[in-house]
XYZ file of C-alpha atoms in Angstrom:
114
model
C -3.766 -18.002 8.323
C -3.974 -14.381 8.992
C -0.515 -13.659 8.182
C -1.016 -15.628 4.993
C -3.697 -13.591 3.945
C -1.788 -10.396 4.932
C 1.084 -11.287 2.638
C -1.268 -12.401 -0.359
C -3.105 -8.941 -0.037
C 0.282 -7.095 -0.194
C 1.506 -9.199 -3.054
C -2.045 -8.485 -4.837
C -1.659 -4.814 -4.372
C 1.911 -4.438 -5.230
C 1.146 -6.509 -8.476
C -2.050 -4.264 -9.429
C -0.263 -0.864 -8.452
C 2.572 -2.124 -10.972
C 0.373 -1.826 -13.972
C 1.782 -4.770 -15.386
C -0.722 -7.257 -13.976
C -4.555 -7.442 -13.409
C -5.105 -9.119 -10.087
C -8.295 -11.805 -10.388
C -8.460 -12.783 -6.792
C -9.997 -10.416 -4.520
C -8.886 -10.706 -1.349
C -7.032 -7.433 -1.282
C -10.672 -5.363 -2.153
C -12.119 -3.859 0.681
C -15.807 -4.958 1.433
C -18.320 -2.708 -0.055
C -20.521 -0.807 1.714
C -22.659 2.221 1.593
C -22.293 5.255 4.398
C -24.666 3.463 6.721
C -23.213 0.256 6.401
C -19.747 1.621 6.921
C -21.113 3.162 10.221
C -22.852 0.068 11.282
C -19.638 -1.990 10.206
C -17.210 0.442 12.082
C -19.565 0.241 15.238
C -19.440 -3.521 15.084
C -15.604 -3.552 14.807
C -15.154 -1.013 17.574
C -17.654 -3.060 19.840
C -15.510 -6.509 19.083
C -12.422 -4.764 19.889
C -10.984 -4.303 16.235
C -10.195 -0.723 14.742
C -12.373 -0.306 11.768
C -9.188 1.288 10.058
C -6.768 -1.266 10.250
C -6.116 -2.714 7.079
C -4.804 -5.870 8.545
C -7.840 -6.817 9.768
C -9.937 -9.522 7.985
C -12.874 -8.008 8.700
C -12.196 -5.065 6.181
C -11.858 -7.233 3.343
C -13.481 -9.406 1.043
C -13.250 -13.375 2.042
C -10.801 -15.622 0.537
C -8.256 -18.158 0.535
C -4.503 -16.612 0.620
C -4.100 -17.077 -3.156
C -2.944 -14.311 -5.614
C -4.177 -15.059 -9.034
C -3.283 -12.632 -11.825
C -2.605 -11.986 -15.382
C -0.790 -9.578 -17.767
C -2.834 -6.411 -17.917
C -4.364 -5.455 -21.396
C -2.089 -2.441 -22.016
C 1.373 -4.921 -21.539
C -0.075 -7.764 -23.755
C -0.799 -4.956 -26.347
C 2.594 -3.569 -26.111
C 4.399 -6.682 -25.519
C 2.521 -9.374 -27.400
C 5.339 -11.898 -27.541
C 5.885 -11.926 -23.757
C 4.673 -15.191 -22.029
C 3.271 -15.239 -18.476
C 5.127 -18.805 -18.422
C 8.456 -16.647 -18.220
C 7.358 -14.881 -14.830
C 6.135 -18.505 -13.683
C 9.363 -20.009 -14.199
C 11.175 -16.941 -12.250
C 8.815 -17.011 -9.274
C 9.275 -21.128 -9.488
C 12.980 -19.998 -9.179
C 12.655 -18.490 -5.915
C 10.604 -21.204 -4.494
C 7.004 -19.942 -5.130
C 4.245 -22.385 -6.294
C 2.715 -20.754 -9.262
C 0.672 -23.085 -11.287
C -0.194 -21.623 -14.726
C -3.738 -22.400 -15.681
C -5.329 -21.433 -19.036
C -9.380 -21.202 -18.948
C -10.971 -23.939 -20.635
C -12.980 -21.765 -22.819
C -9.766 -20.256 -24.177
C -9.024 -23.461 -26.100
C -12.771 -23.590 -27.432
C -12.415 -19.978 -28.988
C -9.144 -20.710 -30.426
C -9.891 -23.890 -32.114
C -13.113 -22.389 -33.375
C -11.547 -19.331 -34.950
């Protein structure tokens, strides 16, 4: 499971850093903490045999499943309004990835009422 989380975090960071996608899942984000919390957290990690600066350590990140959820960034949607997310899904499925495409329920309600 740790290996899957590490891979999902790496993919999340790569997608986010590309500028093409907004990552909706949070597993690649460090846990928020103030200065005192950071010191206490680091002390607990050292005491338990972990390094406080090891980014591979699950203790450093927000909890979650090894799932990456993303969408096109607002800038990409503006610049290329005709590009469909389904195209990305098909390409990733072509290399064996499981990529469901979900559209939020409220999106249909807003579109139908406009």
